[in-house]
Amino acid sequence: MKKFRKVLDGLTTSSPVNPGGSPACGSAAGTPGTAPTPRELEIQETLMSEHFQICKTVRHGVPYQPTALAFDPVQKILAIGSRSGGVRLLGRPGVDCHCQHESGAAVLQLQFLINEGALVTACADDTLHLWNLRQRRPAILHSLKFNRERITFCHLPFQSKWLYVGTERGNTHIVNIESFVLSGYVIMWNKAIELSTKTHPGPVVHLSDSPKDEGKLLIGFESGTIVMWDLRAKRADFRIYYDEAIHSASWHHEGRQFMCSHSDGSLSLWNLRNTAKPFQVTFPHGKTQRDGRKESCKPILKVEYKTSRNSSEAFVVFSGGLSYDKAGRRPTLTIMHGKAITVLEMDYPIVDFLVLCETPYLNEVQEPYAVVVLLEKDFVVVDLTQSNFPIFENPYPMDIHESPVTCTAYFADCPPDIIPVLYSIGAKHKKTGYSHKEWPVSGGTWTVGSQTYPEIIITGHADGSIKFWDATAITLQMLYKLKTSKVFEKPKGGDVGRNAELAEEDPYAVQMISWCPQSRIFCVVGISAHVILYRFSKHDANTTITSLEVRLQCEIEDVISPSDAENTPCFSDPSGHSPQPQPPSPRSNTPDSMRDSIPCLKVKDRMIRMPPGYQAELVVQLLWIDGEPPQQITSLDLNSAYGLLALGNCNGLAVVDYLQKTILLCMSTLELYGSADPFQRLTRSPRKNRQSTSGLTELSDNQVSLDLERSKSPTSAPYAPSLHNDPRGTGEPVSNLRSCHYSPVFYLLDNVKGPGRKLSLPTDLKTDLDHVNGHCTSPTSQPCLTGRARVPGGPEGPRLARRGPGRPPFRKAQSAACMEVSLPVSSLTEGYPSRRAMLQQLHGVSMYSHDEQHITTYSWSERESRENSFSRSRSSSVSSIDRETKEAVTTLQFAESYVRKSDTLPTPCLWVGTSLGLVLIIPMSIPTDEQERLEDPVTVAPTGTVLMLKGSVLRIGFLDCGGVLINSPYEVWRDQHAPDDPDRPRKRKLVNFSPSSSQEASGDGHLAVVCSERQAKVFFMPSQACLYVHNITESSFVLRADVVSVYNSVCLACFCANGHIMTLSLPSLRPLLDVSYLPLTDMRIARTFCFTNGGQALYLCSPTEIQRITYSQEMCDNLQEMLGELFTPIETPEAQNRGFLKGFFGGNAQTFDREELFGEAAAGKASRSLAQHIPGQGGMEGMKAAAGGVVGELARARIALDERGQRLGELEERTALMMTSAETFSKHAHELMLKCKDKKWYQF
């Protein structure tokens, strides 16, 4: 009675802590009375809700779909606009800021207020925005929305506060930058052209003031009309009507000539002395044909005309203009310097380019020194000072997407020596031939913060490559690149039959990665159902890669209808033996239906020289079985201290000893339960077209068939189904599992070939847990029909229906940025019909409709409206669980734990989480001596111990009884290829974090934290009592979960499909944070989102960009110190002295006063209906966001002081300039007086 009260006391204690979930737990119903209660544990939790806040930190990678480019030549800051409304500001390394327009409208044009710390953006929604760059988080100060006209071009003269805005109607408006209101001065299109002109000139495509006279404005219209408008006289000086459309124009610095680029691939040079015809017309890439005509060329989209002091010849830089007959030519940038023409081919289409010059004054010799080229998926800078025009080495990580990213991993607080080692190895393979000059975009200031620790980001790619990035202190720098494809043989001519279907696919695409930074052992899971294990070495080596082949299958009928009469047990007597089929050669040229016991890829079987770095040691491959391709691997774990590797998929589990290169365990999840299966599953009939076998799994190790009853290597223990198989140990009824679903496995990757490709049906569709709305939507389910035969015909009917003729043997690799998927239109009424439908889209897998029996597709644009939120149907059926036969392994975790309730000491175990919400604990017996470990067998014996949750199990973690996180044991890294040292023999050094050694006064045992897609539970081991339970979400489901360290404590971080980020305290599972961070969650984010220690996370926000965020309040408060300063006070360079006579008699542009022409007193007010002024949030609120409390007051005072000082400085400069001009005039007047004083009147 006392024991029962003690357990009951524990259950009631947890209930007030978790009001959202039931304190009762199925596995706690039968626990012994020795289990401690939450009160008895007395764990002091230090985390509070005040410790958490969501905030974006930094974004890496080239902006996705860039549209515009601008550069401040004084501050040396670069701005890039994108189609999604983002603005990226780049300076020196570390100065990297991302801003976002709330409207999301595409950025058409960018204009810096040079050396003013401000930026004007013109967006596709016809709105102008003024950004304040004098704070670390730029904010909008003013906005001006045009109501009746569409913006096409903007121009802001240097040191002017009046912005010229051209519109689609051909009109030119003028905006005051300080007040952001329209001037009454308007240049109407009908006044700019002659009255006799009968056609509209088209939109304004160019605006620029004359370098010779700022009172003259050059207006270019799309139709080919060019007008020089006199702003003072309000009339046109001259008009040019050219036959070809104009794309851009550029002035000579003297203001006497300008050059235009046209749609026919020509460049026209105009002289102001004679505007009747062009001074010169050239087709740079157009050859003269036999009939005397020039061959047709592509348009020249932009031209820049720059002069240099060291050369009498000007630089002419333009994009486009190639002839049409050269098909397949890559986009080019052409540099003309005198008679020399250099054509630079680019990897991607050119969006925009800028020529960087030494001076910001347009009326001075420009002295170009570099060209910034913005490409669709890259960003390069060309050095103009060297004759071969090399490019600068880019300090920003602009090649993240070199091959589409398919998975990510984030490691904070890594060992301090790992980054220098990886960098030294990777530096040997860096490209050469870069310019030796410093990176020209060098604006802003940045210093490494005091609270920095080593961070590494790992990205996996569609081509099988792995990239290691140094992510310390909000920067990102490439460390090391690994190519997994080098492990396999390339397809040869004789293998065409087997690899013809793979020719256009990505068989090496990375699905999953597992890395142990301490032991430096690295594992890669590929889409071809293979696992590669790498070890790190500083020395090169000649070695042979060991290959293990695993035959993991489930030899039972997938689904039967209740009316089927031939229901026989799915597995026979374990003692029975059955003949094994002889596997054919991997090189055999067999069709899919006859393909058996061969892997998808061929591992190199010869001696290979491996360079320093990560060197492949072992490859584990799943085999084809009876014409069926292997199912993709869904879970992986590695433990260097045990020397073991575990992998699982929808068929079952395999455990590999990578030290002895043997397979220890290989069986299905149903076989792992033994008699402890909590579900009353219907019996199934075996496949009629296959030879009856005695078990659920088979394996082949190096082409050696093993007896099926063993399901393991000879070194493993015999399977004992009677060990602790108590089906009553799980008291949670089956009815409570109505919402169990498959885990969202984000590594099922499909098409990377671009948006034009459709995804095909998966090769092996298995039954689904949820038959929602009559659709079978599991990524591993077979087409099934309720209550009737699935496919009419012979025994081969089901298999042929699963994969039609010509289908690839496995699905194509899809990047996290896939743009088009196949889904049935009938089921997409609003959002997603069920979570299964969302997961189908998440995995890039087609859905099969029972009603329509066919597949239809819709484009990405149609899908975008449905991606705003994830929804799932609440309807489910208990019978769907009974119909389930294949239970996927969704998570694996090696740990020192307790298997039986009577255990007193922890032993090495493997925790297995499945898609039905069940957790299995598998004990292992591992020799402790190093020599014995390499020779004696490791025994693995499934016991059937079962814990139960709602939904697929996502994450398993462990705490000691003091609430401290227990890390997995590991082996200290040692270089196996280092020269032997007799004085220091190399021995394995293991670091063990045993629960018994990590606590003293808290008692024996430890806590197990298990999180599924619906709820989280905390179990006490070894009693297996459920101490705490929390239902995380009811309307959505968890996509990612991890047990992370933050503030010297530990918490459970979750990311849900509805975009919510949540943190729960441990072990009490108190909600600490619940923020709707990503309401527009898409598939890319779901695939790549990952948490790490220190309150940080990341995800792929676009196909080319990584977004890092923090959920730590401390990091949010210190973020201002971590970010770089975009604006630094710099004196504006002085204009060149033009000389007294040239300035006195020539057209001095400085005498032009725009205020007199454009001000309200002279021009009046503009129509209110033309544009609407919108005050921005970048004033005091932006400063408050930048810093809080006393720091914020000091920041505001400093900014105000800087602005006041800058104005005083400008006033002082103007005063000094006036005094200098006055002294010069007085000096010349005095010299003239002395010269003429003694002359007679007839001497003049």
PDB file of N, CA and C in Angstrom, residues 699-755:
ATOM      1  N   LEU A 699      20.494 -10.733 -44.171  1.00  0.00           N
ATOM      2  CA  LEU A 699      21.641  -9.859 -44.344  1.00  0.00           C
ATOM      3  C   LEU A 699      22.700 -10.589 -45.133  1.00  0.00           C
ATOM      4  N   SER A 700      23.538  -9.805 -45.751  1.00  0.00           N
ATOM      5  CA  SER A 700      24.668 -10.360 -46.485  1.00  0.00           C
ATOM      6  C   SER A 700      25.884  -9.533 -46.168  1.00  0.00           C
ATOM      7  N   ASP A 701      26.897 -10.153 -45.621  1.00  0.00           N
ATOM      8  CA  ASP A 701      28.138  -9.458 -45.250  1.00  0.00           C
ATOM      9  C   ASP A 701      29.227  -9.892 -46.201  1.00  0.00           C
ATOM     10  N   ASN A 702      29.629  -8.944 -47.083  1.00  0.00           N
ATOM     11  CA  ASN A 702      30.629  -9.246 -48.104  1.00  0.00           C
ATOM     12  C   ASN A 702      30.223 -10.453 -48.948  1.00  0.00           C
ATOM     13  N   GLN A 703      28.991 -10.426 -49.401  1.00  0.00           N
ATOM     14  CA  GLN A 703      28.459 -11.443 -50.287  1.00  0.00           C
ATOM     15  C   GLN A 703      28.386 -12.824 -49.628  1.00  0.00           C
ATOM     16  N   VAL A 704      28.439 -12.903 -48.302  1.00  0.00           N
ATOM     17  CA  VAL A 704      28.328 -14.189 -47.608  1.00  0.00           C
ATOM     18  C   VAL A 704      26.948 -14.291 -47.006  1.00  0.00           C
ATOM     19  N   SER A 705      26.161 -15.261 -47.415  1.00  0.00           N
ATOM     20  CA  SER A 705      24.810 -15.430 -46.880  1.00  0.00           C
ATOM     21  C   SER A 705      24.900 -16.075 -45.507  1.00  0.00           C
ATOM     22  N   LEU A 706      24.122 -15.514 -44.583  1.00  0.00           N
ATOM     23  CA  LEU A 706      24.104 -16.031 -43.224  1.00  0.00           C
ATOM     24  C   LEU A 706      22.735 -16.617 -42.927  1.00  0.00           C
ATOM     25  N   ASP A 707      22.705 -17.469 -41.930  1.00  0.00           N
ATOM     26  CA  ASP A 707      21.431 -18.075 -41.574  1.00  0.00           C
ATOM     27  C   ASP A 707      20.474 -17.014 -41.089  1.00  0.00           C
ATOM     28  N   LEU A 708      19.225 -17.136 -41.517  1.00  0.00           N
ATOM     29  CA  LEU A 708      18.244 -16.107 -41.209  1.00  0.00           C
ATOM     30  C   LEU A 708      17.905 -16.071 -39.740  1.00  0.00           C
ATOM     31  N   GLU A 709      17.911 -17.213 -39.086  1.00  0.00           N
ATOM     32  CA  GLU A 709      17.500 -17.244 -37.694  1.00  0.00           C
ATOM     33  C   GLU A 709      18.427 -16.432 -36.808  1.00  0.00           C
ATOM     34  N   ARG A 710      19.669 -16.233 -37.238  1.00  0.00           N
ATOM     35  CA  ARG A 710      20.609 -15.535 -36.382  1.00  0.00           C
ATOM     36  C   ARG A 710      20.420 -14.040 -36.486  1.00  0.00           C
ATOM     37  N   SER A 711      20.139 -13.524 -37.693  1.00  0.00           N
ATOM     38  CA  SER A 711      19.878 -12.100 -37.924  1.00  0.00           C
ATOM     39  C   SER A 711      20.993 -11.226 -37.393  1.00  0.00           C
ATOM     40  N   LYS A 712      22.202 -11.744 -37.384  1.00  0.00           N
ATOM     41  CA  LYS A 712      23.335 -11.009 -36.826  1.00  0.00           C
ATOM     42  C   LYS A 712      24.613 -11.727 -37.203  1.00  0.00           C
ATOM     43  N   SER A 713      25.721 -11.096 -36.858  1.00  0.00           N
ATOM     44  CA  SER A 713      27.000 -11.726 -37.131  1.00  0.00           C
ATOM     45  C   SER A 713      27.259 -12.843 -36.138  1.00  0.00           C
ATOM     46  N   PRO A 714      28.222 -13.726 -36.415  1.00  0.00           N
ATOM     47  CA  PRO A 714      28.512 -14.810 -35.451  1.00  0.00           C
ATOM     48  C   PRO A 714      28.975 -14.317 -34.103  1.00  0.00           C
ATOM     49  N   THR A 715      29.361 -13.052 -34.019  1.00  0.00           N
ATOM     50  CA  THR A 715      29.856 -12.539 -32.742  1.00  0.00           C
ATOM     51  C   THR A 715      28.760 -12.009 -31.853  1.00  0.00           C
ATOM     52  N   SER A 716      27.525 -11.996 -32.292  1.00  0.00           N
ATOM     53  CA  SER A 716      26.454 -11.427 -31.485  1.00  0.00           C
ATOM     54  C   SER A 716      25.748 -12.518 -30.714  1.00  0.00           C
ATOM     55  N   ALA A 717      25.032 -12.094 -29.665  1.00  0.00           N
ATOM     56  CA  ALA A 717      24.342 -13.034 -28.790  1.00  0.00           C
ATOM     57  C   ALA A 717      23.093 -13.554 -29.462  1.00  0.00           C
ATOM     58  N   PRO A 718      22.648 -14.770 -29.090  1.00  0.00           N
ATOM     59  CA  PRO A 718      21.396 -15.282 -29.668  1.00  0.00           C
ATOM     60  C   PRO A 718      20.219 -14.459 -29.212  1.00  0.00           C
ATOM     61  N   TYR A 719      19.252 -14.389 -30.072  1.00  0.00           N
ATOM     62  CA  TYR A 719      18.060 -13.595 -29.795  1.00  0.00           C
ATOM     63  C   TYR A 719      17.212 -14.302 -28.754  1.00  0.00           C
ATOM     64  N   ALA A 720      16.931 -13.629 -27.662  1.00  0.00           N
ATOM     65  CA  ALA A 720      16.153 -14.207 -26.569  1.00  0.00           C
ATOM     66  C   ALA A 720      14.849 -13.460 -26.432  1.00  0.00           C
ATOM     67  N   PRO A 721      13.801 -13.931 -27.066  1.00  0.00           N
ATOM     68  CA  PRO A 721      12.546 -13.187 -27.006  1.00  0.00           C
ATOM     69  C   PRO A 721      11.883 -13.223 -25.649  1.00  0.00           C
ATOM     70  N   SER A 722      12.356 -14.034 -24.733  1.00  0.00           N
ATOM     71  CA  SER A 722      11.681 -14.157 -23.446  1.00  0.00           C
ATOM     72  C   SER A 722      12.233 -13.225 -22.386  1.00  0.00           C
ATOM     73  N   LEU A 723      13.228 -12.401 -22.738  1.00  0.00           N
ATOM     74  CA  LEU A 723      13.841 -11.532 -21.731  1.00  0.00           C
ATOM     75  C   LEU A 723      12.987 -10.311 -21.487  1.00  0.00           C
ATOM     76  N   HIS A 724      12.381 -10.277 -20.306  1.00  0.00           N
ATOM     77  CA  HIS A 724      11.631  -9.086 -19.868  1.00  0.00           C
ATOM     78  C   HIS A 724      10.609  -8.662 -20.906  1.00  0.00           C
ATOM     79  N   ASN A 725       9.907  -9.560 -21.464  1.00  0.00           N
ATOM     80  CA  ASN A 725       8.860  -9.232 -22.424  1.00  0.00           C
ATOM     81  C   ASN A 725       7.522  -9.232 -21.697  1.00  0.00           C
ATOM     82  N   ASP A 726       7.235  -8.174 -21.036  1.00  0.00           N
ATOM     83  CA  ASP A 726       5.991  -8.061 -20.279  1.00  0.00           C
ATOM     84  C   ASP A 726       5.044  -7.144 -21.019  1.00  0.00           C
ATOM     85  N   PRO A 727       4.075  -7.710 -21.726  1.00  0.00           N
ATOM     86  CA  PRO A 727       3.180  -6.835 -22.476  1.00  0.00           C
ATOM     87  C   PRO A 727       2.346  -5.951 -21.583  1.00  0.00           C
ATOM     88  N   ARG A 728       2.250  -6.299 -20.304  1.00  0.00           N
ATOM     89  CA  ARG A 728       1.467  -5.442 -19.414  1.00  0.00           C
ATOM     90  C   ARG A 728       2.269  -4.266 -18.904  1.00  0.00           C
ATOM     91  N   GLY A 729       3.514  -4.212 -19.244  1.00  0.00           N
ATOM     92  CA  GLY A 729       4.327  -3.098 -18.777  1.00  0.00           C
ATOM     93  C   GLY A 729       3.961  -1.783 -19.412  1.00  0.00           C
ATOM     94  N   THR A 730       3.198  -1.807 -20.452  1.00  0.00           N
ATOM     95  CA  THR A 730       2.750  -0.582 -21.102  1.00  0.00           C
ATOM     96  C   THR A 730       1.260  -0.497 -20.936  1.00  0.00           C
ATOM     97  N   GLY A 731       0.839   0.256 -19.975  1.00  0.00           N
ATOM     98  CA  GLY A 731      -0.577   0.301 -19.645  1.00  0.00           C
ATOM     99  C   GLY A 731      -1.381   1.248 -20.480  1.00  0.00           C
ATOM    100  N   GLU A 732      -0.727   2.036 -21.375  1.00  0.00           N
ATOM    101  CA  GLU A 732      -1.487   2.975 -22.184  1.00  0.00           C
ATOM    102  C   GLU A 732      -2.263   2.221 -23.238  1.00  0.00           C
ATOM    103  N   PRO A 733      -3.572   2.363 -23.282  1.00  0.00           N
ATOM    104  CA  PRO A 733      -4.374   1.592 -24.237  1.00  0.00           C
ATOM    105  C   PRO A 733      -4.108   2.031 -25.666  1.00  0.00           C
ATOM    106  N   VAL A 734      -4.459   1.143 -26.583  1.00  0.00           N
ATOM    107  CA  VAL A 734      -4.265   1.440 -27.996  1.00  0.00           C
ATOM    108  C   VAL A 734      -5.136   2.600 -28.428  1.00  0.00           C
ATOM    109  N   SER A 735      -6.249   2.784 -27.804  1.00  0.00           N
ATOM    110  CA  SER A 735      -7.138   3.880 -28.216  1.00  0.00           C
ATOM    111  C   SER A 735      -6.510   5.236 -27.993  1.00  0.00           C
ATOM    112  N   ASN A 736      -5.537   5.326 -27.103  1.00  0.00           N
ATOM    113  CA  ASN A 736      -4.876   6.610 -26.880  1.00  0.00           C
ATOM    114  C   ASN A 736      -3.873   6.936 -27.959  1.00  0.00           C
ATOM    115  N   LEU A 737      -3.660   6.041 -28.896  1.00  0.00           N
ATOM    116  CA  LEU A 737      -2.652   6.251 -29.932  1.00  0.00           C
ATOM    117  C   LEU A 737      -3.286   6.548 -31.271  1.00  0.00           C
ATOM    118  N   ARG A 738      -4.447   7.155 -31.269  1.00  0.00           N
ATOM    119  CA  ARG A 738      -5.122   7.416 -32.533  1.00  0.00           C
ATOM    120  C   ARG A 738      -4.329   8.371 -33.408  1.00  0.00           C
ATOM    121  N   SER A 739      -3.546   9.205 -32.809  1.00  0.00           N
ATOM    122  CA  SER A 739      -2.847  10.225 -33.592  1.00  0.00           C
ATOM    123  C   SER A 739      -1.412   9.859 -33.891  1.00  0.00           C
ATOM    124  N   CYS A 740      -1.045   8.601 -33.712  1.00  0.00           N
ATOM    125  CA  CYS A 740       0.330   8.188 -34.026  1.00  0.00           C
ATOM    126  C   CYS A 740       0.563   8.277 -35.523  1.00  0.00           C
ATOM    127  N   HIS A 741       1.690   8.802 -35.888  1.00  0.00           N
ATOM    128  CA  HIS A 741       2.017   8.968 -37.308  1.00  0.00           C
ATOM    129  C   HIS A 741       3.491   8.676 -37.508  1.00  0.00           C
ATOM    130  N   TYR A 742       3.838   8.602 -38.762  1.00  0.00           N
ATOM    131  CA  TYR A 742       5.249   8.457 -39.080  1.00  0.00           C
ATOM    132  C   TYR A 742       6.002   9.724 -38.721  1.00  0.00           C
ATOM    133  N   SER A 743       7.245   9.556 -38.407  1.00  0.00           N
ATOM    134  CA  SER A 743       8.109  10.701 -38.125  1.00  0.00           C
ATOM    135  C   SER A 743       8.339  11.515 -39.386  1.00  0.00           C
ATOM    136  N   PRO A 744       8.413  12.827 -39.239  1.00  0.00           N
ATOM    137  CA  PRO A 744       8.777  13.648 -40.408  1.00  0.00           C
ATOM    138  C   PRO A 744      10.246  13.497 -40.731  1.00  0.00           C
ATOM    139  N   VAL A 745      10.580  12.516 -41.505  1.00  0.00           N
ATOM    140  CA  VAL A 745      11.974  12.275 -41.877  1.00  0.00           C
ATOM    141  C   VAL A 745      12.318  13.211 -43.010  1.00  0.00           C
ATOM    142  N   PHE A 746      13.165  14.169 -42.743  1.00  0.00           N
ATOM    143  CA  PHE A 746      13.407  15.239 -43.694  1.00  0.00           C
ATOM    144  C   PHE A 746      14.550  14.911 -44.636  1.00  0.00           C
ATOM    145  N   TYR A 747      14.970  13.682 -44.672  1.00  0.00           N
ATOM    146  CA  TYR A 747      16.102  13.357 -45.502  1.00  0.00           C
ATOM    147  C   TYR A 747      15.687  12.566 -46.735  1.00  0.00           C
ATOM    148  N   LEU A 748      14.381  12.414 -46.959  1.00  0.00           N
ATOM    149  CA  LEU A 748      13.943  11.771 -48.188  1.00  0.00           C
ATOM    150  C   LEU A 748      13.961  12.824 -49.262  1.00  0.00           C
ATOM    151  N   LEU A 749      15.018  12.867 -50.007  1.00  0.00           N
ATOM    152  CA  LEU A 749      15.264  13.979 -50.897  1.00  0.00           C
ATOM    153  C   LEU A 749      14.975  13.574 -52.319  1.00  0.00           C
ATOM    154  N   ASP A 750      14.447  14.523 -53.089  1.00  0.00           N
ATOM    155  CA  ASP A 750      14.121  14.203 -54.455  1.00  0.00           C
ATOM    156  C   ASP A 750      14.793  15.182 -55.396  1.00  0.00           C
ATOM    157  N   ASN A 751      14.152  15.745 -56.330  1.00  0.00           N
ATOM    158  CA  ASN A 751      14.729  16.364 -57.517  1.00  0.00           C
ATOM    159  C   ASN A 751      15.600  17.573 -57.227  1.00  0.00           C
ATOM    160  N   VAL A 752      16.813  17.622 -57.802  1.00  0.00           N
ATOM    161  CA  VAL A 752      17.638  18.822 -57.727  1.00  0.00           C
ATOM    162  C   VAL A 752      17.869  19.420 -59.097  1.00  0.00           C
ATOM    163  N   LYS A 753      17.181  18.954 -60.085  1.00  0.00           N
ATOM    164  CA  LYS A 753      17.483  19.386 -61.443  1.00  0.00           C
ATOM    165  C   LYS A 753      16.816  20.698 -61.817  1.00  0.00           C
ATOM    166  N   GLY A 754      16.091  21.327 -60.911  1.00  0.00           N
ATOM    167  CA  GLY A 754      15.522  22.632 -61.226  1.00  0.00           C
ATOM    168  C   GLY A 754      14.021  22.618 -61.184  1.00  0.00           C
ATOM    169  N   PRO A 755      13.427  23.785 -61.318  1.00  0.00           N
ATOM    170  CA  PRO A 755      11.979  23.909 -61.153  1.00  0.00           C
ATOM    171  C   PRO A 755      11.180  23.251 -62.261  1.00  0.00           C
TER     172      PRO A 755
END
